[in-house]
PDB file of C-alpha atoms in Angstrom:
ATOM      1  CA  ASP A   1       0.000   0.000   0.000  1.00 68.00           C
ATOM      2  CA  SER A   2       1.043   3.627  -0.449  1.00 80.00           C
ATOM      3  CA  ALA A   3       1.456   4.283   3.305  1.00 75.00           C
ATOM      4  CA  HIS A   4       3.881   1.353   3.532  1.00 80.00           C
ATOM      5  CA  ARG A   5       5.899   2.692   0.606  1.00 88.00           C
ATOM      6  CA  ILE A   6       6.045   6.151   2.184  1.00 90.00           C
ATOM      7  CA  TYR A   7       7.120   4.564   5.481  1.00 91.00           C
ATOM      8  CA  GLN A   8       9.887   2.647   3.677  1.00 92.00           C
ATOM      9  CA  GLY A   9      10.995   5.804   1.902  1.00 95.00           C
ATOM     10  CA  TYR A  10      11.417   7.757   5.131  1.00 95.00           C
ATOM     11  CA  LEU A  11      13.081   4.745   6.780  1.00 95.00           C
ATOM     12  CA  GLN A  12      15.661   4.363   4.007  1.00 94.00           C
ATOM     13  CA  LEU A  13      16.326   8.109   3.923  1.00 95.00           C
ATOM     14  CA  GLY A  14      16.937   7.944   7.674  1.00 94.00           C
ATOM     15  CA  ASN A  15      19.256   4.967   7.277  1.00 91.00           C
ATOM     16  CA  GLY A  16      21.233   6.768   4.598  1.00 89.00           C
ATOM     17  CA  TYR A  17      21.686   9.888   6.706  1.00 88.00           C
ATOM     18  CA  ASN A  18      22.534   7.787   9.758  1.00 86.00           C
ATOM     19  CA  ARG A  19      25.305   5.894   7.945  1.00 77.00           C
ATOM     20  CA  LEU A  20      26.746   9.244   6.869  1.00 77.00           C
ATOM     21  CA  GLY A  21      26.727  10.405  10.493  1.00 76.00           C
ATOM     22  CA  ASN A  22      23.996  13.018   9.977  1.00 84.00           C
ATOM     23  CA  GLN A  23      21.897  12.231  13.029  1.00 87.00           C
ATOM     24  CA  ALA A  24      19.588  15.255  12.807  1.00 87.00           C
ATOM     25  CA  GLU A  25      18.396  14.389   9.295  1.00 91.00           C
ATOM     26  CA  ALA A  26      18.246  10.702  10.197  1.00 94.00           C
ATOM     27  CA  LEU A  27      16.000  11.263  13.207  1.00 94.00           C
ATOM     28  CA  GLU A  28      13.768  13.687  11.339  1.00 94.00           C
ATOM     29  CA  ASN A  29      13.054  10.992   8.738  1.00 96.00           C
ATOM     30  CA  TYR A  30      12.670   8.260  11.364  1.00 96.00           C
ATOM     31  CA  PHE A  31      10.067  10.360  13.206  1.00 96.00           C
ATOM     32  CA  LEU A  32       8.188  10.843   9.920  1.00 95.00           C
ATOM     33  CA  ALA A  33       8.292   7.067   9.356  1.00 95.00           C
ATOM     34  CA  ALA A  34       6.984   6.540  12.912  1.00 95.00           C
ATOM     35  CA  ASN A  35       4.043   8.873  12.178  1.00 92.00           C
ATOM     36  CA  TYR A  36       3.087   6.783   9.146  1.00 91.00           C
ATOM     37  CA  ALA A  37       3.440   3.527  11.094  1.00 92.00           C
ATOM     38  CA  ASP A  38       1.248   4.913  13.873  1.00 91.00           C
ATOM     39  CA  SER A  39      -1.392   6.333  11.519  1.00 87.00           C
ATOM     40  CA  THR A  40      -1.768   2.973   9.745  1.00 86.00           C
ATOM     41  CA  GLY A  41      -1.952   1.007  13.003  1.00 88.00           C
ATOM     42  CA  SER A  42       1.133  -1.092  12.247  1.00 90.00           C
ATOM     43  CA  ALA A  43       2.519  -2.048  15.668  1.00 95.00           C
ATOM     44  CA  SER A  44       5.371  -4.011  14.095  1.00 94.00           C
ATOM     45  CA  ARG A  45       6.593  -1.045  12.045  1.00 94.00           C
ATOM     46  CA  LEU A  46       6.140   1.382  14.942  1.00 96.00           C
ATOM     47  CA  GLY A  47       8.098  -0.868  17.322  1.00 97.00           C
ATOM     48  CA  SER A  48      10.860  -1.328  14.742  1.00 95.00           C
ATOM     49  CA  ILE A  49      11.265   2.383  14.066  1.00 97.00           C
ATOM     50  CA  TYR A  50      11.334   3.107  17.811  1.00 97.00           C
ATOM     51  CA  VAL A  51      14.272   0.671  18.097  1.00 97.00           C
ATOM     52  CA  THR A  52      16.026   2.572  15.331  1.00 96.00           C
ATOM     53  CA  ILE A  53      15.354   5.943  16.994  1.00 96.00           C
ATOM     54  CA  ALA A  54      16.681   4.556  20.291  1.00 96.00           C
ATOM     55  CA  ASP A  55      19.821   3.346  18.494  1.00 93.00           C
ATOM     56  CA  VAL A  56      20.574   6.845  17.216  1.00 93.00           C
ATOM     57  CA  TYR A  57      20.148   8.359  20.671  1.00 93.00           C
ATOM     58  CA  ASN A  58      22.375   5.602  22.087  1.00 91.00           C
ATOM     59  CA  MET A  59      25.058   6.432  19.513  1.00 85.00           C
ATOM     60  CA  MET A  60      24.836  10.079  20.562  1.00 85.00           C
ATOM     61  CA  ASP A  61      25.176   9.186  24.282  1.00 86.00           C
ATOM     62  CA  ASN A  62      21.678  10.536  24.974  1.00 90.00           C
ATOM     63  CA  SER A  63      20.844   7.856  27.557  1.00 92.00           C
ATOM     64  CA  GLU A  64      17.453   9.118  28.703  1.00 93.00           C
ATOM     65  CA  ASN A  65      15.908   9.202  25.230  1.00 94.00           C
ATOM     66  CA  ALA A  66      17.599   5.952  24.195  1.00 96.00           C
ATOM     67  CA  LEU A  67      16.228   4.032  27.182  1.00 96.00           C
ATOM     68  CA  GLY A  68      12.750   5.499  26.751  1.00 97.00           C
ATOM     69  CA  TYR A  69      12.507   4.459  23.117  1.00 97.00           C
ATOM     70  CA  TYR A  70      13.976   0.979  23.731  1.00 98.00           C
ATOM     71  CA  ARG A  71      11.351   0.336  26.416  1.00 97.00           C
ATOM     72  CA  ARG A  72       8.488   1.597  24.256  1.00 97.00           C
ATOM     73  CA  ALA A  73       9.710  -0.450  21.295  1.00 98.00           C
ATOM     74  CA  ILE A  74      10.082  -3.712  23.227  1.00 98.00           C
ATOM     75  CA  ASP A  75       6.682  -3.295  24.913  1.00 97.00           C
ATOM     76  CA  ILE A  76       5.062  -2.827  21.490  1.00 97.00           C
ATOM     77  CA  LEU A  77       6.972  -5.663  19.769  1.00 97.00           C
ATOM     78  CA  ARG A  78       6.181  -8.217  22.506  1.00 97.00           C
ATOM     79  CA  LYS A  79       2.528  -7.880  21.474  1.00 96.00           C
ATOM     80  CA  THR A  80       3.266  -8.655  17.809  1.00 96.00           C
ATOM     81  CA  ARG A  81       4.430 -11.750  15.914  1.00 95.00           C
ATOM     82  CA  ASP A  82       7.480  -9.899  14.613  1.00 96.00           C
ATOM     83  CA  THR A  83      10.085 -12.058  16.349  1.00 97.00           C
ATOM     84  CA  LEU A  84      13.015 -10.678  14.348  1.00 96.00           C
ATOM     85  CA  SER A  85      12.287  -7.061  15.266  1.00 95.00           C
ATOM     86  CA  LEU A  86      11.792  -8.028  18.915  1.00 97.00           C
ATOM     87  CA  ALA A  87      15.112  -9.911  18.945  1.00 97.00           C
ATOM     88  CA  THR A  88      16.845  -6.919  17.365  1.00 96.00           C
ATOM     89  CA  GLY A  89      15.307  -4.523  19.882  1.00 96.00           C
ATOM     90  CA  LEU A  90      16.386  -6.726  22.793  1.00 97.00           C
ATOM     91  CA  ALA A  91      19.931  -7.011  21.413  1.00 96.00           C
ATOM     92  CA  ASN A  92      20.257  -3.269  20.935  1.00 95.00           C
ATOM     93  CA  ALA A  93      18.834  -2.557  24.390  1.00 97.00           C
ATOM     94  CA  GLY A  94      21.430  -4.996  25.734  1.00 97.00           C
ATOM     95  CA  ASP A  95      24.109  -2.917  24.048  1.00 94.00           C
ATOM     96  CA  PHE A  96      22.673   0.193  25.696  1.00 96.00           C
ATOM     97  CA  PHE A  97      22.911  -1.390  29.164  1.00 97.00           C
ATOM     98  CA  TYR A  98      26.432  -2.617  28.382  1.00 95.00           C
ATOM     99  CA  ARG A  99      27.495   0.937  27.537  1.00 92.00           C
ATOM    100  CA  GLU A 100      25.903   2.128  30.785  1.00 94.00           C
ATOM    101  CA  GLY A 101      28.013  -0.425  32.711  1.00 94.00           C
ATOM    102  CA  GLU A 102      24.971  -2.476  33.779  1.00 96.00           C
ATOM    103  CA  LEU A 103      26.373  -5.875  32.777  1.00 96.00           C
ATOM    104  CA  ASP A 104      23.737  -8.045  34.469  1.00 96.00           C
ATOM    105  CA  SER A 105      20.893  -6.247  32.676  1.00 97.00           C
ATOM    106  CA  ALA A 106      22.843  -6.341  29.409  1.00 97.00           C
ATOM    107  CA  LEU A 107      23.344 -10.092  29.664  1.00 96.00           C
ATOM    108  CA  VAL A 108      19.615 -10.709  30.298  1.00 97.00           C
ATOM    109  CA  TYR A 109      18.731  -8.820  27.102  1.00 98.00           C
ATOM    110  CA  PHE A 110      21.530 -10.449  25.078  1.00 97.00           C
ATOM    111  CA  GLU A 111      20.515 -13.959  26.153  1.00 97.00           C
ATOM    112  CA  GLU A 112      16.852 -13.451  25.257  1.00 98.00           C
ATOM    113  CA  SER A 113      17.769 -11.962  21.884  1.00 97.00           C
ATOM    114  CA  GLY A 114      20.249 -14.789  21.183  1.00 97.00           C
ATOM    115  CA  ALA A 115      17.611 -17.431  21.907  1.00 98.00           C
ATOM    116  CA  LEU A 116      15.210 -15.769  19.455  1.00 98.00           C
ATOM    117  CA  PHE A 117      17.875 -15.403  16.748  1.00 97.00           C
ATOM    118  CA  LYS A 118      18.666 -19.122  17.083  1.00 97.00           C
ATOM    119  CA  ILE A 119      14.978 -20.066  16.764  1.00 97.00           C
ATOM    120  CA  LEU A 120      14.866 -17.996  13.561  1.00 97.00           C
ATOM    121  CA  ASP A 121      18.276 -19.347  12.418  1.00 97.00           C
ATOM    122  CA  TYR A 122      19.166 -15.720  11.667  1.00 97.00           C
ATOM    123  CA  GLN A 123      22.934 -15.858  11.205  1.00 97.00           C
ATOM    124  CA  LEU A 124      23.653 -12.147  11.418  1.00 96.00           C
ATOM    125  CA  GLY A 125      21.773 -11.918  14.714  1.00 96.00           C
ATOM    126  CA  ILE A 126      23.612 -14.975  16.042  1.00 97.00           C
ATOM    127  CA  GLY A 127      26.881 -13.287  15.092  1.00 97.00           C
ATOM    128  CA  TYR A 128      25.992 -10.159  17.043  1.00 97.00           C
ATOM    129  CA  TYR A 129      24.870 -12.280  19.994  1.00 97.00           C
ATOM    130  CA  LEU A 130      28.250 -14.068  20.098  1.00 98.00           C
ATOM    131  CA  GLY A 131      30.071 -10.759  19.857  1.00 97.00           C
ATOM    132  CA  SER A 132      27.969  -9.364  22.683  1.00 97.00           C
ATOM    133  CA  LEU A 133      28.895 -12.329  24.883  1.00 97.00           C
ATOM    134  CA  GLY A 134      32.530 -11.598  24.031  1.00 97.00           C
ATOM    135  CA  MET A 135      32.085  -8.017  25.238  1.00 96.00           C
ATOM    136  CA  ILE A 136      30.576  -9.202  28.530  1.00 96.00           C
ATOM    137  CA  TYR A 137      33.269 -11.857  29.076  1.00 96.00           C
ATOM    138  CA  ALA A 138      35.985  -9.253  28.457  1.00 96.00           C
ATOM    139  CA  GLU A 139      34.507  -7.015  31.162  1.00 94.00           C
ATOM    140  CA  GLN A 140      34.431 -10.016  33.514  1.00 93.00           C
ATOM    141  CA  GLY A 141      38.136 -10.709  32.893  1.00 93.00           C
ATOM    142  CA  ARG A 142      37.468 -13.952  30.983  1.00 95.00           C
ATOM    143  CA  GLN A 143      39.882 -12.960  28.228  1.00 96.00           C
ATOM    144  CA  GLU A 144      40.377 -16.194  26.295  1.00 96.00           C
ATOM    145  CA  GLU A 145      36.635 -16.960  26.324  1.00 97.00           C
ATOM    146  CA  ALA A 146      35.982 -13.394  25.190  1.00 97.00           C
ATOM    147  CA  LEU A 147      38.414 -13.659  22.265  1.00 98.00           C
ATOM    148  CA  ALA A 148      36.908 -17.000  21.221  1.00 98.00           C
ATOM    149  CA  LYS A 149      33.382 -15.529  21.127  1.00 98.00           C
ATOM    150  CA  LEU A 150      34.555 -12.383  19.319  1.00 98.00           C
ATOM    151  CA  TYR A 151      36.287 -14.377  16.575  1.00 97.00           C
ATOM    152  CA  GLU A 152      33.270 -16.682  16.219  1.00 98.00           C
ATOM    153  CA  CYS A 153      31.249 -13.496  15.758  1.00 97.00           C
ATOM    154  CA  LEU A 154      33.690 -12.014  13.237  1.00 97.00           C
ATOM    155  CA  ASP A 155      33.701 -15.224  11.174  1.00 97.00           C
ATOM    156  CA  ILE A 156      29.915 -14.993  10.803  1.00 97.00           C
ATOM    157  CA  LEU A 157      29.995 -11.266  10.048  1.00 97.00           C
ATOM    158  CA  GLU A 158      32.645 -11.837   7.341  1.00 96.00           C
ATOM    159  CA  LYS A 159      30.358 -14.401   5.678  1.00 96.00           C
ATOM    160  CA  GLU A 160      27.430 -11.991   5.971  1.00 96.00           C
ATOM    161  CA  THR A 161      29.603  -9.064   4.725  1.00 94.00           C
ATOM    162  CA  ASP A 162      28.463  -6.947   7.667  1.00 95.00           C
ATOM    163  CA  TYR A 163      31.303  -4.421   7.769  1.00 95.00           C
ATOM    164  CA  TYR A 164      29.588  -2.197  10.320  1.00 92.00           C
ATOM    165  CA  GLY A 165      29.662  -5.061  12.839  1.00 94.00           C
ATOM    166  CA  ILE A 166      33.214  -6.061  11.938  1.00 96.00           C
ATOM    167  CA  ALA A 167      34.495  -2.524  12.539  1.00 96.00           C
ATOM    168  CA  ALA A 168      32.518  -2.322  15.798  1.00 94.00           C
ATOM    169  CA  PHE A 169      33.647  -5.639  17.342  1.00 96.00           C
ATOM    170  CA  LEU A 170      37.359  -5.568  16.387  1.00 97.00           C
ATOM    171  CA  PRO A 171      38.242  -2.896  19.017  1.00 97.00           C
ATOM    172  CA  PHE A 172      37.008  -5.230  21.759  1.00 96.00           C
ATOM    173  CA  ALA A 173      39.543  -7.837  20.620  1.00 97.00           C
ATOM    174  CA  SER A 174      42.188  -5.102  20.440  1.00 97.00           C
ATOM    175  CA  ASN A 175      41.506  -4.070  24.039  1.00 96.00           C
ATOM    176  CA  ILE A 176      41.894  -7.669  25.223  1.00 97.00           C
ATOM    177  CA  TYR A 177      45.284  -7.894  23.498  1.00 97.00           C
ATOM    178  CA  ARG A 178      46.256  -4.596  25.166  1.00 96.00           C
ATOM    179  CA  ASP A 179      45.275  -5.959  28.582  1.00 95.00           C
ATOM    180  CA  GLN A 180      47.431  -9.006  27.861  1.00 95.00           C
ATOM    181  CA  GLY A 181      50.389  -6.755  27.001  1.00 95.00           C
ATOM    182  CA  ASN A 182      50.357  -7.819  23.341  1.00 96.00           C
ATOM    183  CA  PHE A 183      50.575  -4.335  21.814  1.00 96.00           C
ATOM    184  CA  ARG A 184      51.518  -5.569  18.350  1.00 95.00           C
ATOM    185  CA  ALA A 185      48.286  -7.575  18.060  1.00 97.00           C
ATOM    186  CA  ALA A 186      46.321  -4.733  19.709  1.00 97.00           C
ATOM    187  CA  ILE A 187      47.512  -2.159  17.145  1.00 97.00           C
ATOM    188  CA  GLN A 188      47.080  -4.547  14.221  1.00 97.00           C
ATOM    189  CA  THR A 189      43.483  -5.286  15.250  1.00 98.00           C
ATOM    190  CA  ALA A 190      42.615  -1.628  15.898  1.00 97.00           C
ATOM    191  CA  ARG A 191      44.075  -0.630  12.513  1.00 97.00           C
ATOM    192  CA  ARG A 192      41.972  -3.290  10.818  1.00 97.00           C
ATOM    193  CA  SER A 193      38.888  -1.760  12.438  1.00 97.00           C
ATOM    194  CA  LEU A 194      39.895   1.733  11.274  1.00 97.00           C
ATOM    195  CA  ASP A 195      40.594   0.503   7.722  1.00 97.00           C
ATOM    196  CA  VAL A 196      37.144  -1.112   7.455  1.00 96.00           C
ATOM    197  CA  ALA A 197      35.454   1.942   8.985  1.00 94.00           C
ATOM    198  CA  ASN A 198      37.240   4.326   6.623  1.00 94.00           C
ATOM    199  CA  LYS A 199      36.464   2.159   3.584  1.00 94.00           C
ATOM    200  CA  TYR A 200      32.733   2.145   4.337  1.00 91.00           C
ATOM    201  CA  GLY A 201      32.443   5.639   5.850  1.00 87.00           C
ATOM    202  CA  LEU A 202      31.377   4.463   9.322  1.00 88.00           C
ATOM    203  CA  LYS A 203      31.847   7.590  11.436  1.00 84.00           C
ATOM    204  CA  GLU A 204      31.195   6.064  14.862  1.00 84.00           C
ATOM    205  CA  GLN A 205      33.717   3.278  14.238  1.00 91.00           C
ATOM    206  CA  ILE A 206      36.265   5.727  12.756  1.00 93.00           C
ATOM    207  CA  ARG A 207      35.952   7.758  15.976  1.00 92.00           C
ATOM    208  CA  ASP A 208      36.364   4.744  18.279  1.00 93.00           C
ATOM    209  CA  ALA A 209      39.283   3.174  16.365  1.00 96.00           C
ATOM    210  CA  ASN A 210      41.144   6.494  16.282  1.00 96.00           C
ATOM    211  CA  LEU A 211      40.779   6.911  20.054  1.00 96.00           C
ATOM    212  CA  LEU A 212      41.937   3.353  20.692  1.00 97.00           C
ATOM    213  CA  LEU A 213      44.992   3.747  18.447  1.00 97.00           C
ATOM    214  CA  SER A 214      45.831   7.058  20.129  1.00 97.00           C
ATOM    215  CA  GLU A 215      45.733   5.375  23.555  1.00 97.00           C
ATOM    216  CA  LEU A 216      47.815   2.410  22.366  1.00 97.00           C
ATOM    217  CA  TYR A 217      50.564   4.601  20.912  1.00 97.00           C
ATOM    218  CA  GLU A 218      50.518   6.799  24.019  1.00 96.00           C
ATOM    219  CA  GLN A 219      51.101   3.708  26.166  1.00 95.00           C
ATOM    220  CA  LEU A 220      54.011   2.779  23.899  1.00 95.00           C
ATOM    221  CA  GLY A 221      55.496   6.285  24.304  1.00 95.00           C
ATOM    222  CA  ASP A 222      55.001   7.265  20.646  1.00 96.00           C
ATOM    223  CA  SER A 223      53.513  10.731  21.178  1.00 95.00           C
ATOM    224  CA  GLY A 224      53.594  11.643  17.472  1.00 96.00           C
ATOM    225  CA  GLU A 225      51.376   8.736  16.406  1.00 95.00           C
ATOM    226  CA  ALA A 226      49.221   9.186  19.503  1.00 96.00           C
ATOM    227  CA  LEU A 227      48.538  12.825  18.595  1.00 96.00           C
ATOM    228  CA  LYS A 228      47.812  11.969  14.959  1.00 96.00           C
ATOM    229  CA  TYR A 229      45.107   9.474  15.902  1.00 96.00           C
ATOM    230  CA  TYR A 230      43.755  11.696  18.683  1.00 95.00           C
ATOM    231  CA  LYS A 231      43.144  14.439  16.117  1.00 93.00           C
ATOM    232  CA  GLY A 232      41.188  11.918  14.044  1.00 90.00           C
ATOM    233  CA  TYR A 233      39.159  10.997  17.126  1.00 92.00           C
ATOM    234  CA  THR A 234      38.367  14.650  17.941  1.00 90.00           C
ATOM    235  CA  LEU A 235      37.241  15.359  14.390  1.00 85.00           C
ATOM    236  CA  TYR A 236      34.698  12.530  14.394  1.00 81.00           C
ATOM    237  CA  LYS A 237      33.707  12.902  18.047  1.00 75.00           C
ATOM    238  CA  ASP A 238      32.551  16.454  17.414  1.00 69.00           C
ATOM    239  CA  SER A 239      30.555  15.424  14.354  1.00 65.00           C
ATOM    240  CA  ILE A 240      28.660  12.705  16.249  1.00 62.00           C
ATOM    241  CA  SER A 241      28.149  13.925  19.833  1.00 55.00           C
ATOM    242  CA  ASN A 242      27.129  17.555  19.430  1.00 54.00           C
ATOM    243  CA  VAL A 243      25.427  19.042  22.487  1.00 46.00           C
ATOM    244  CA  GLY A 244      23.528  21.661  20.503  1.00 51.00           C
ATOM    245  CA  LEU A 245      22.329  19.017  18.099  1.00 52.00           C
ATOM    246  CA  VAL A 246      21.022  16.887  20.978  1.00 52.00           C
ATOM    247  CA  GLN A 247      19.034  19.860  22.265  1.00 51.00           C
ATOM    248  CA  ASP A 248      17.574  20.507  18.812  1.00 54.00           C
ATOM    249  CA  LEU A 249      16.558  16.859  18.509  1.00 53.00           C
ATOM    250  CA  ALA A 250      14.920  16.888  21.935  1.00 51.00           C
ATOM    251  CA  ARG A 251      12.690  19.701  20.672  1.00 50.00           C
ATOM    252  CA  LEU A 252      11.960  17.687  17.526  1.00 50.00           C
TER     253      LEU A 252
END
């Protein structure tokens, strides 16, 4: 129907802007898509777009809005038969709690999402689930288990050609190598993340890989390389987490 096509149009416009790091334009289009989903009574579409809106706020470190939209999305999706969207919402909410340092809550969400992805035999979701376990294990000091899960995840993401996920999970492996004192492997892994992020224009991952490389070179006493990568981090940090932009979006 025409409303569905309009919804898809706004959704894809939002996705395009989001991948380019233009969060204001992305959210504006996502809100327009949400209006169409709501007006047509499609709970599945409304829940899905709320997950996406929450993801953008999470990326921008706007915790209050992110949590609010994750909760609304999951409540809506639990009442639908859209298992894939529910699993995705749970996984992304788990990532939110991980970033907030609430590991127990994160693990609850990750485990429920992983169980649903396995029921669906959705390989990409299973890959993200394994990577998420790797993140949790790393925080718990279970380094070898964490690396094993992360590389299981990366193998799946390579097969699925999901470069966003590859660039996002590699820094976790790099940090484990750093904690083990293996700086050569840490730098190699972080550079791989930066290369993938640069190739596909992934601003959030470019920011994170630059910061990690800056820290690694600083620890090695190479202030020149550390400064070079820190400048790269600052450039992308400012383009993603802009306080004025957050205020404008809150009004939106």
